[in-house]
mmCIF file of C-alpha atoms in Angstrom:
data_model
loop_
_atom_site.group_PDB
_atom_site.id
_atom_site.type_symbol
_atom_site.label_atom_id
_atom_site.label_comp_id
_atom_site.label_asym_id
_atom_site.label_seq_id
_atom_site.Cartn_x
_atom_site.Cartn_y
_atom_site.Cartn_z
ATOM 1 C CA MET A 13 72.151 137.944 -40.892
ATOM 2 C CA ASN A 14 72.222 139.901 -37.638
ATOM 3 C CA HIS A 15 74.663 142.774 -38.385
ATOM 4 C CA TYR A 16 74.537 144.119 -34.821
ATOM 5 C CA TYR A 17 75.489 140.717 -33.445
ATOM 6 C CA ARG A 18 78.419 140.456 -35.854
ATOM 7 C CA PHE A 19 79.606 143.947 -34.895
ATOM 8 C CA GLN A 20 79.533 143.054 -31.216
ATOM 9 C CA PHE A 21 81.307 139.773 -31.949
ATOM 10 C CA CYS A 22 84.158 141.389 -33.903
ATOM 11 C CA THR A 23 84.586 144.283 -31.461
ATOM 12 C CA ALA A 24 84.843 141.933 -28.520
ATOM 13 C CA LEU A 25 87.179 139.610 -30.408
ATOM 14 C CA VAL A 26 89.533 142.477 -31.260
ATOM 15 C CA ALA A 27 89.684 143.468 -27.584
ATOM 16 C CA PHE A 28 90.369 139.901 -26.500
ATOM 17 C CA THR A 29 93.013 139.489 -29.203
ATOM 18 C CA LEU A 30 94.884 142.615 -28.146
ATOM 19 C CA LEU A 31 94.830 141.479 -24.537
ATOM 20 C CA TYR A 32 96.052 138.018 -25.522
ATOM 21 C CA LEU A 33 98.866 139.428 -27.659
ATOM 22 C CA SER A 34 100.018 141.652 -24.811
ATOM 23 C CA THR A 35 100.311 138.755 -22.376
ATOM 24 C CA VAL A 36 101.410 135.739 -24.441
ATOM 25 C CA GLY A 37 104.633 135.614 -26.434
ATOM 26 C CA MET A 38 104.599 133.933 -29.840
ATOM 27 C CA ALA A 39 107.335 131.296 -29.992
ATOM 28 C CA GLN A 40 106.690 130.173 -33.583
ATOM 29 C CA THR A 41 106.613 132.051 -36.887
ATOM 30 C CA THR A 42 103.736 133.716 -38.723
ATOM 31 C CA VAL A 43 104.567 134.798 -42.270
ATOM 32 C CA ILE A 44 102.490 137.580 -43.852
ATOM 33 C CA GLY A 45 102.246 137.006 -47.595
ATOM 34 C CA THR A 46 100.488 138.218 -50.738
ATOM 35 C CA ILE A 47 99.724 136.817 -54.172
ATOM 36 C CA LYS A 48 98.061 138.356 -57.193
ATOM 37 C CA HIS A 49 95.043 136.528 -58.554
ATOM 38 C CA ASP A 50 92.429 137.639 -61.075
ATOM 39 C CA GLY A 51 93.793 141.184 -60.987
ATOM 40 C CA LEU A 52 93.567 141.475 -57.181
ATOM 41 C CA ILE A 53 96.329 141.505 -54.588
ATOM 42 C CA ARG A 54 95.267 138.960 -51.976
ATOM 43 C CA ASP A 55 96.920 138.485 -48.598
ATOM 44 C CA TYR A 56 97.222 135.692 -46.040
ATOM 45 C CA ARG A 57 98.876 134.655 -42.787
ATOM 46 C CA LEU A 58 100.897 131.424 -42.789
ATOM 47 C CA TYR A 59 101.754 129.815 -39.464
ATOM 48 C CA ILE A 60 104.923 127.719 -39.527
ATOM 49 C CA PRO A 61 104.824 125.326 -36.568
ATOM 50 C CA LYS A 62 107.453 124.426 -34.022
ATOM 51 C CA ASN A 63 110.113 122.004 -35.307
ATOM 52 C CA PHE A 64 108.973 122.461 -38.928
ATOM 53 C CA ASP A 65 111.056 120.246 -41.232
ATOM 54 C CA SER A 66 111.351 121.840 -44.682
ATOM 55 C CA LYS A 67 112.517 118.522 -46.166
ATOM 56 C CA LYS A 68 109.410 116.622 -45.086
ATOM 57 C CA ALA A 69 106.093 116.783 -46.955
ATOM 58 C CA VAL A 70 103.564 118.126 -44.451
ATOM 59 C CA PRO A 71 99.781 118.689 -44.434
ATOM 60 C CA LEU A 72 98.289 122.121 -45.119
ATOM 61 C CA VAL A 73 95.196 123.379 -43.260
ATOM 62 C CA PHE A 74 93.162 126.391 -44.433
ATOM 63 C CA ASN A 75 91.186 128.221 -41.721
ATOM 64 C CA PHE A 76 88.717 130.750 -43.166
ATOM 65 C CA HIS A 77 87.337 133.675 -41.176
ATOM 66 C CA GLY A 78 83.662 134.591 -40.960
ATOM 67 C CA LEU A 79 81.697 137.479 -42.455
ATOM 68 C CA THR A 80 83.033 140.876 -41.216
ATOM 69 C CA SER A 81 86.048 139.172 -39.605
ATOM 70 C CA ASN A 82 89.618 138.744 -40.873
ATOM 71 C CA ALA A 83 92.541 136.314 -40.935
ATOM 72 C CA GLN A 84 94.178 137.525 -37.724
ATOM 73 C CA GLN A 85 90.971 137.339 -35.715
ATOM 74 C CA GLN A 86 90.303 133.813 -36.968
ATOM 75 C CA GLU A 87 93.875 132.795 -36.150
ATOM 76 C CA PHE A 88 93.159 133.556 -32.489
ATOM 77 C CA TYR A 89 89.462 132.706 -32.284
ATOM 78 C CA GLY A 90 89.498 129.282 -33.970
ATOM 79 C CA ASP A 91 93.067 128.592 -32.860
ATOM 80 C CA PHE A 92 94.984 125.627 -34.338
ATOM 81 C CA ARG A 93 98.531 126.841 -33.679
ATOM 82 C CA GLY A 94 99.245 124.670 -30.653
ATOM 83 C CA ILE A 95 97.852 121.661 -32.517
ATOM 84 C CA ALA A 96 100.012 122.493 -35.555
ATOM 85 C CA ASP A 97 103.068 122.594 -33.297
ATOM 86 C CA THR A 98 102.371 119.031 -32.187
ATOM 87 C CA ALA A 99 101.057 117.573 -35.465
ATOM 88 C CA GLY A 100 103.477 119.454 -37.736
ATOM 89 C CA PHE A 101 101.079 120.901 -40.334
ATOM 90 C CA LEU A 102 101.272 124.295 -42.028
ATOM 91 C CA LEU A 103 98.323 126.541 -41.155
ATOM 92 C CA VAL A 104 97.132 129.292 -43.489
ATOM 93 C CA HIS A 105 94.586 132.035 -42.753
ATOM 94 C CA PRO A 106 93.644 133.872 -45.976
ATOM 95 C CA ASN A 107 91.766 137.169 -46.033
ATOM 96 C CA GLY A 108 88.572 137.545 -48.002
ATOM 97 C CA THR A 109 87.737 140.620 -50.043
ATOM 98 C CA VAL A 110 85.331 143.439 -49.164
ATOM 99 C CA SER A 111 81.816 142.761 -50.419
ATOM 100 C CA LYS A 112 80.484 145.304 -52.906
ATOM 101 C CA THR A 113 76.991 144.988 -51.473
ATOM 102 C CA ALA A 114 77.627 144.682 -47.722
ATOM 103 C CA GLY A 115 80.920 146.558 -47.447
ATOM 104 C CA VAL A 116 82.490 143.939 -45.148
ATOM 105 C CA PRO A 117 85.075 141.152 -45.623
ATOM 106 C CA PHE A 118 83.485 137.980 -47.015
ATOM 107 C CA TRP A 119 83.971 134.790 -49.014
ATOM 108 C CA ASN A 120 82.088 134.552 -52.296
ATOM 109 C CA VAL A 121 80.093 131.318 -52.161
ATOM 110 C CA GLY A 122 77.161 132.451 -54.310
ATOM 111 C CA LEU A 123 75.030 133.771 -51.449
ATOM 112 C CA ALA A 124 75.439 137.479 -52.277
ATOM 113 C CA VAL A 125 73.953 138.780 -55.552
ATOM 114 C CA GLY A 126 76.279 140.788 -57.780
ATOM 115 C CA GLU A 127 79.590 139.482 -56.400
ATOM 116 C CA SER A 128 82.125 138.127 -58.897
ATOM 117 C CA VAL A 129 85.289 137.480 -56.853
ATOM 118 C CA ASP A 130 86.799 134.089 -57.720
ATOM 119 C CA ASP A 131 87.677 132.836 -54.242
ATOM 120 C CA VAL A 132 88.018 129.203 -55.332
ATOM 121 C CA GLY A 133 90.588 130.242 -57.926
ATOM 122 C CA PHE A 134 92.365 132.359 -55.325
ATOM 123 C CA VAL A 135 92.604 129.448 -52.878
ATOM 124 C CA GLU A 136 93.928 127.088 -55.549
ATOM 125 C CA ALA A 137 96.457 129.709 -56.679
ATOM 126 C CA LEU A 138 97.520 130.144 -53.056
ATOM 127 C CA ILE A 139 98.069 126.382 -52.752
ATOM 128 C CA ASP A 140 100.250 126.468 -55.868
ATOM 129 C CA SER A 141 102.188 129.463 -54.572
ATOM 130 C CA LEU A 142 102.814 127.841 -51.185
ATOM 131 C CA GLN A 143 103.906 124.599 -52.859
ATOM 132 C CA LEU A 144 106.692 126.521 -54.595
ATOM 133 C CA LYS A 145 108.078 127.628 -51.230
ATOM 134 C CA TYR A 146 107.251 124.726 -48.894
ATOM 135 C CA THR A 147 107.120 120.944 -49.170
ATOM 136 C CA ILE A 148 103.379 120.289 -48.910
ATOM 137 C CA ASP A 149 101.767 116.878 -49.221
ATOM 138 C CA PRO A 150 99.204 117.403 -52.041
ATOM 139 C CA ASN A 151 97.092 114.537 -50.685
ATOM 140 C CA ARG A 152 96.714 116.136 -47.246
ATOM 141 C CA ILE A 153 95.224 119.577 -47.835
ATOM 142 C CA TYR A 154 92.194 120.492 -45.701
ATOM 143 C CA ALA A 155 89.735 123.384 -45.289
ATOM 144 C CA THR A 156 87.792 124.631 -42.298
ATOM 145 C CA GLY A 157 86.301 127.908 -41.176
ATOM 146 C CA MET A 158 83.815 129.843 -39.102
ATOM 147 C CA SER A 159 80.359 130.850 -40.414
ATOM 148 C CA ASN A 160 80.956 132.311 -43.915
ATOM 149 C CA GLY A 161 84.323 130.512 -43.711
ATOM 150 C CA GLY A 162 82.410 127.270 -43.128
ATOM 151 C CA PHE A 163 80.319 128.003 -46.224
ATOM 152 C CA MET A 164 83.603 128.537 -48.092
ATOM 153 C CA SER A 165 84.871 125.138 -46.949
ATOM 154 C CA TYR A 166 81.756 123.445 -48.369
ATOM 155 C CA PHE A 167 82.125 125.475 -51.570
ATOM 156 C CA LEU A 168 85.680 124.151 -51.976
ATOM 157 C CA ALA A 169 84.507 120.584 -51.366
ATOM 158 C CA CYS A 170 82.136 120.987 -54.298
ATOM 159 C CA SER A 171 84.273 123.163 -56.599
ATOM 160 C CA SER A 172 87.860 121.990 -56.123
ATOM 161 C CA LEU A 173 89.690 118.683 -56.412
ATOM 162 C CA ARG A 174 92.455 119.715 -54.023
ATOM 163 C CA PHE A 175 90.953 118.994 -50.598
ATOM 164 C CA ALA A 176 91.066 115.680 -48.736
ATOM 165 C CA ALA A 177 88.392 116.689 -46.187
ATOM 166 C CA ILE A 178 86.599 119.784 -44.917
ATOM 167 C CA ALA A 179 85.042 120.947 -41.667
ATOM 168 C CA SER A 180 82.620 123.753 -40.900
ATOM 169 C CA VAL A 181 81.865 125.547 -37.640
ATOM 170 C CA THR A 182 78.507 127.391 -37.764
ATOM 171 C CA GLY A 183 78.461 127.259 -41.582
ATOM 172 C CA SER A 184 76.049 125.672 -44.061
ATOM 173 C CA SER A 185 75.381 125.625 -47.809
ATOM 174 C CA THR A 186 73.459 127.647 -50.398
ATOM 175 C CA PRO A 187 71.254 126.674 -53.373
ATOM 176 C CA LEU A 188 74.170 127.375 -55.757
ATOM 177 C CA MET A 189 76.418 125.104 -53.735
ATOM 178 C CA ASP A 190 73.796 122.354 -53.764
ATOM 179 C CA GLN A 191 73.826 122.371 -57.569
ATOM 180 C CA LYS A 192 77.619 122.104 -57.672
ATOM 181 C CA CYS A 193 77.714 119.421 -54.995
ATOM 182 C CA LYS A 194 75.249 117.089 -56.692
ATOM 183 C CA SER A 195 77.814 116.146 -59.319
ATOM 184 C CA SER A 196 80.963 116.515 -57.202
ATOM 185 C CA ARG A 197 83.049 113.738 -55.632
ATOM 186 C CA PRO A 198 82.544 112.312 -52.119
ATOM 187 C CA VAL A 199 84.404 114.346 -49.485
ATOM 188 C CA PRO A 200 84.710 113.587 -45.751
ATOM 189 C CA ILE A 201 82.662 116.218 -43.890
ATOM 190 C CA LEU A 202 82.553 117.459 -40.283
ATOM 191 C CA GLU A 203 79.859 119.956 -39.261
ATOM 192 C CA ILE A 204 79.853 121.659 -35.837
ATOM 193 C CA HIS A 205 76.758 123.725 -35.151
ATOM 194 C CA GLY A 206 74.746 125.148 -32.270
ATOM 195 C CA THR A 207 70.999 124.644 -32.095
ATOM 196 C CA ALA A 208 70.569 128.223 -30.775
ATOM 197 C CA ASP A 209 72.601 129.828 -33.561
ATOM 198 C CA ASN A 210 70.706 133.015 -34.524
ATOM 199 C CA THR A 211 73.065 133.992 -37.365
ATOM 200 C CA VAL A 212 73.129 130.743 -39.377
ATOM 201 C CA PRO A 213 70.027 129.045 -37.922
ATOM 202 C CA TYR A 214 70.303 125.341 -37.187
ATOM 203 C CA ASN A 215 66.957 124.752 -38.907
ATOM 204 C CA GLY A 216 67.828 126.934 -41.881
ATOM 205 C CA THR A 217 66.353 130.045 -43.417
ATOM 206 C CA THR A 218 65.902 131.570 -46.894
ATOM 207 C CA GLY A 219 68.956 130.699 -48.975
ATOM 208 C CA ILE A 220 70.609 128.693 -46.180
ATOM 209 C CA LYS A 221 70.215 124.937 -45.811
ATOM 210 C CA ALA A 222 69.074 123.443 -42.491
ATOM 211 C CA ILE A 223 71.889 121.578 -40.762
ATOM 212 C CA PRO A 224 70.045 118.228 -40.448
ATOM 213 C CA ALA A 225 69.320 118.366 -44.201
ATOM 214 C CA LEU A 226 72.915 119.377 -44.956
ATOM 215 C CA VAL A 227 74.357 116.482 -42.958
ATOM 216 C CA ALA A 228 71.864 114.023 -44.479
ATOM 217 C CA PHE A 229 72.764 115.235 -47.977
ATOM 218 C CA TRP A 230 76.479 114.550 -47.484
ATOM 219 C CA ALA A 231 75.828 111.243 -45.709
ATOM 220 C CA ALA A 232 73.849 110.055 -48.744
ATOM 221 C CA LYS A 233 76.387 111.460 -51.204
ATOM 222 C CA ASN A 234 79.273 109.752 -49.424
ATOM 223 C CA GLY A 235 77.484 106.416 -49.190
ATOM 224 C CA CYS A 236 77.180 106.535 -45.408
ATOM 225 C CA ASN A 237 74.689 104.716 -43.222
ATOM 226 C CA PRO A 238 71.742 107.181 -43.017
ATOM 227 C CA THR A 239 71.276 106.377 -39.324
ATOM 228 C CA PRO A 240 74.109 107.842 -37.279
ATOM 229 C CA GLN A 241 75.738 106.501 -34.177
ATOM 230 C CA ILE A 242 75.003 109.141 -31.527
ATOM 231 C CA ASN A 243 77.352 109.618 -28.597
ATOM 232 C CA GLN A 244 76.768 112.087 -25.785
ATOM 233 C CA VAL A 245 79.745 114.392 -25.240
ATOM 234 C CA ALA A 246 80.649 114.458 -21.549
ATOM 235 C CA ASN A 247 79.243 117.610 -19.928
ATOM 236 C CA THR A 248 82.522 118.633 -18.324
ATOM 237 C CA ASN A 249 81.527 122.301 -18.018
ATOM 238 C CA THR A 250 78.081 122.722 -16.499
ATOM 239 C CA ALA A 251 78.262 126.536 -16.521
ATOM 240 C CA ASP A 252 78.668 127.106 -20.277
ATOM 241 C CA GLY A 253 74.950 126.874 -21.122
ATOM 242 C CA ALA A 254 75.371 124.093 -23.686
ATOM 243 C CA THR A 255 75.755 120.350 -24.100
ATOM 244 C CA ALA A 256 76.736 118.363 -27.173
ATOM 245 C CA GLU A 257 76.051 115.193 -29.142
ATOM 246 C CA HIS A 258 78.499 113.576 -31.547
ATOM 247 C CA HIS A 259 76.769 112.042 -34.594
ATOM 248 C CA ILE A 260 78.852 109.654 -36.735
ATOM 249 C CA TYR A 261 77.633 108.521 -40.173
ATOM 250 C CA SER A 262 79.866 105.572 -41.028
ATOM 251 C CA THR A 263 80.731 103.891 -44.321
ATOM 252 C CA SER A 264 81.688 100.298 -45.025
ATOM 253 C CA THR A 265 85.075 101.440 -46.337
ATOM 254 C CA GLY A 266 85.641 104.347 -43.915
ATOM 255 C CA ASP A 267 86.929 106.619 -46.687
ATOM 256 C CA ALA A 268 84.282 109.393 -46.663
ATOM 257 C CA LEU A 269 82.849 109.700 -43.195
ATOM 258 C CA VAL A 270 80.369 112.371 -42.164
ATOM 259 C CA GLU A 271 80.419 113.619 -38.570
ATOM 260 C CA HIS A 272 78.300 116.213 -36.817
ATOM 261 C CA PHE A 273 78.663 117.815 -33.405
ATOM 262 C CA LYS A 274 75.179 119.010 -32.461
ATOM 263 C CA VAL A 275 75.749 121.658 -29.808
ATOM 264 C CA ILE A 276 72.486 121.840 -27.888
ATOM 265 C CA GLY A 277 71.922 125.415 -26.752
ATOM 266 C CA GLY A 278 75.115 126.585 -28.442
ATOM 267 C CA GLY A 279 75.221 129.914 -30.257
ATOM 268 C CA HIS A 280 77.106 131.226 -33.279
ATOM 269 C CA THR A 281 80.391 130.343 -31.608
ATOM 270 C CA TRP A 282 83.517 128.153 -31.814
ATOM 271 C CA PRO A 283 83.383 125.441 -29.114
ATOM 272 C CA GLY A 284 86.414 125.402 -26.866
ATOM 273 C CA SER A 285 87.542 128.915 -27.830
ATOM 274 C CA ILE A 286 89.166 131.011 -25.111
ATOM 275 C CA PHE A 287 86.955 133.893 -26.286
ATOM 276 C CA PRO A 288 83.490 133.119 -24.785
ATOM 277 C CA ILE A 289 81.438 135.436 -27.022
ATOM 278 C CA GLY A 290 77.852 134.202 -26.746
ATOM 279 C CA VAL A 291 76.992 130.694 -25.573
ATOM 280 C CA THR A 292 80.235 128.800 -26.208
ATOM 281 C CA CYS A 293 80.311 125.088 -25.425
ATOM 282 C CA GLN A 294 83.423 124.181 -23.444
ATOM 283 C CA ASP A 295 82.751 120.440 -23.291
ATOM 284 C CA PHE A 296 84.961 119.854 -26.334
ATOM 285 C CA ASN A 297 87.453 121.798 -28.412
ATOM 286 C CA ALA A 298 86.371 122.306 -32.017
ATOM 287 C CA SER A 299 89.930 122.797 -33.291
ATOM 288 C CA LYS A 300 91.146 119.544 -31.725
ATOM 289 C CA GLU A 301 88.152 117.612 -33.080
ATOM 290 C CA ILE A 302 88.648 119.070 -36.551
ATOM 291 C CA TRP A 303 92.293 117.985 -36.671
ATOM 292 C CA ARG A 304 91.378 114.549 -35.284
ATOM 293 C CA PHE A 305 88.910 114.267 -38.157
ATOM 294 C CA PHE A 306 91.278 115.612 -40.855
ATOM 295 C CA SER A 307 94.187 113.416 -39.791
ATOM 296 C CA GLN A 308 92.267 110.270 -40.802
ATOM 297 C CA PHE A 309 92.056 111.186 -44.484
ATOM 298 C CA LYS A 310 94.167 111.556 -47.569
ATOM 299 C CA LEU A 311 92.828 112.703 -50.927
ATOM 300 C CA ILE A 312 90.415 110.106 -52.294
ATOM 301 C CA THR A 313 91.550 108.842 -55.690
ATOM 302 C CA ASN A 314 89.905 106.757 -58.379
ATOM 303 C CA ASN A 315 90.669 105.488 -61.864
ATOM 304 C CA ASN A 316 89.773 108.818 -63.452
ATOM 305 C CA ASP A 317 92.243 110.876 -61.405
ATOM 306 C CA LEU A 318 95.090 112.571 -63.244
ATOM 307 C CA HIS A 319 98.684 111.855 -62.341
ATOM 308 C CA HIS A 320 101.985 113.624 -62.921
ATOM 309 C CA ALA A 321 103.294 110.593 -64.813
ATOM 310 C CA GLU A 322 100.795 111.255 -67.611
ATOM 311 C CA VAL A 323 102.452 114.576 -68.480
ATOM 312 C CA LYS A 324 105.975 115.066 -69.787
ATOM 313 C CA ILE A 325 107.302 118.545 -70.522
ATOM 314 C CA PHE A 326 110.585 119.428 -72.226
ATOM 315 C CA PRO A 327 112.916 121.165 -72.253
ATOM 316 C CA ASN A 328 113.009 122.069 -68.567
ATOM 317 C CA PRO A 329 114.600 124.580 -67.923
ATOM 318 C CA ALA A 330 113.408 126.320 -71.073
ATOM 319 C CA ILE A 331 113.970 129.620 -72.869
ATOM 320 C CA GLU A 332 111.276 130.119 -75.522
ATOM 321 C CA LYS A 333 108.873 127.155 -75.693
ATOM 322 C CA ILE A 334 107.793 124.140 -73.693
ATOM 323 C CA ASN A 335 106.573 121.011 -75.457
ATOM 324 C CA ILE A 336 103.897 119.107 -73.558
ATOM 325 C CA LEU A 337 103.362 115.422 -74.296
ATOM 326 C CA GLN A 338 99.725 114.798 -73.380
ATOM 327 C CA SER A 339 96.414 114.002 -75.033
ATOM 328 C CA LYS A 340 93.562 114.411 -72.584
ATOM 329 C CA TYR A 341 93.847 117.964 -71.217
ATOM 330 C CA ASN A 342 92.010 120.904 -72.775
ATOM 331 C CA GLU A 343 92.990 123.774 -70.470
ATOM 332 C CA LEU A 344 96.376 125.094 -69.358
ATOM 333 C CA LYS A 345 97.281 127.718 -66.764
ATOM 334 C CA VAL A 346 100.742 128.921 -65.826
ATOM 335 C CA TYR A 347 101.237 130.651 -62.451
ATOM 336 C CA SER A 348 104.152 132.813 -61.368
ATOM 337 C CA ILE A 349 105.698 132.309 -57.938
ATOM 338 C CA ASP A 350 103.363 134.972 -56.478
ATOM 339 C CA GLY A 351 100.264 133.151 -57.730
ATOM 340 C CA ALA A 352 99.476 135.388 -60.736
ATOM 341 C CA ILE A 353 98.190 133.670 -63.903
ATOM 342 C CA THR A 354 100.699 134.435 -66.653
ATOM 343 C CA ILE A 355 99.375 132.074 -69.360
ATOM 344 C CA HIS A 356 95.854 130.724 -69.855
ATOM 345 C CA LEU A 357 95.088 128.525 -72.860
ATOM 346 C CA LYS A 358 91.797 126.705 -73.425
ATOM 347 C CA ASN A 359 90.564 124.294 -76.106
ATOM 348 C CA THR A 360 93.454 125.066 -78.425
ATOM 349 C CA SER A 361 96.257 123.099 -80.061
ATOM 350 C CA THR A 362 98.795 125.586 -78.667
ATOM 351 C CA ILE A 363 98.546 123.789 -75.303
ATOM 352 C CA ASN A 364 101.000 121.196 -76.623
ATOM 353 C CA ASP A 365 103.476 123.842 -77.794
ATOM 354 C CA CYS A 366 103.459 126.590 -75.178
ATOM 355 C CA ASP A 367 105.206 129.908 -75.882
ATOM 356 C CA ILE A 368 106.984 131.154 -72.737
ATOM 357 C CA SER A 369 109.382 133.578 -74.434
ATOM 358 C CA TYR A 370 107.797 136.647 -72.851
ATOM 359 C CA LEU A 371 107.919 135.330 -69.275
ATOM 360 C CA LYS A 372 110.501 136.649 -66.834
ATOM 361 C CA PRO A 373 113.143 134.158 -65.648
ATOM 362 C CA GLY A 374 112.005 132.168 -62.623
ATOM 363 C CA ILE A 375 110.066 129.144 -61.342
ATOM 364 C CA TYR A 376 106.515 128.650 -62.655
ATOM 365 C CA THR A 377 103.672 126.275 -61.877
ATOM 366 C CA MET A 378 101.839 124.652 -64.800
ATOM 367 C CA GLU A 379 98.302 123.310 -64.342
ATOM 368 C CA LEU A 380 96.655 121.080 -66.966
ATOM 369 C CA SER A 381 93.011 120.122 -66.536
ATOM 370 C CA ASN A 382 89.868 118.672 -68.065
ATOM 371 C CA ASN A 383 86.410 117.867 -66.720
ATOM 372 C CA GLN A 384 87.768 114.870 -64.784
ATOM 373 C CA GLY A 385 90.491 116.596 -62.834
ATOM 374 C CA ARG A 386 93.846 118.351 -62.949
ATOM 375 C CA VAL A 387 97.574 117.812 -62.744
ATOM 376 C CA VAL A 388 100.187 120.300 -61.594
ATOM 377 C CA THR A 389 103.886 120.390 -62.381
ATOM 378 C CA LYS A 390 106.670 122.985 -62.372
ATOM 379 C CA PHE A 391 109.186 124.359 -64.854
ATOM 380 C CA VAL A 392 112.011 126.875 -64.876
ATOM 381 C CA LYS A 393 112.216 129.761 -67.377
ATOM 382 C CA ILE A 394 115.799 130.936 -68.021
#
């Protein structure tokens, strides 16, 4: 990775962000929140769009920042807020943790040796925490991000059952992710990448998969036609130094498409961003294309998926114990409203007879899982 380039990128982005904030008023609401997961206090920014209806189940979009960046910078750089206002989805920008080895904010996707932060667990705990406060459609949760945030989106596609589709801008995958993805489910994928990207090279480097190979891998995994339909994106801005092709790998059922915007001459940048740091294609808007892609998909289900109807808990509300009528789950986690794990039982008969006497009164999320999937429900401790 080019550390000097990243420093220049973040410095310039901060300056642009401050200028933007000083000249544009924010009409909608950004909530700053925290949850505790795996012993760490993690924070995030949640954008609540214009005309948000708390009684209506809405989609949730995660937008992950890149290496050395942060949630606020990503909120402005890869901006979805105007789209959220129109489409009505909740938009969350989590913050990564500081890498022990590099000393900068990052997402742990198995690329850095010696890092143990459970970012997948954090994201799933954040989903559970947000679902306690907002009416979120569990079948319309999506992940995208820039660079390391794009890697994180792929990592979630391979490691979590919660996401209906993912998109990556200037991200790729790692050898560890490849191993996880081989046995994971099909997931609709959108990759946006510049051929002149010097940070995450289009043709790959040590530990980073080449983009053509990455796209081909997911096309095969999702049962897509290996030969894409290629459309030239109209070159509406001849001064930006880049052009683009739109590659579409279709399926007979249309349920797990793979798409790729090949940005010819594009750098390590977010197409359509108002912050032109490096060669930034302005012929299309990455945020708009990502939402267009996401909006087609709901969570893919099959006969092995787990459903709420399979689990009955009683009493609810409860004081000392909760009885769980189930037979197929071998792991149980209970989360408090702030996302902290308060109970974790695994491969034990006590799952069916859960002691909650020591919990504080409040609303809790219960997750039951096995190697096929998971189911989430809620209970009240009084």
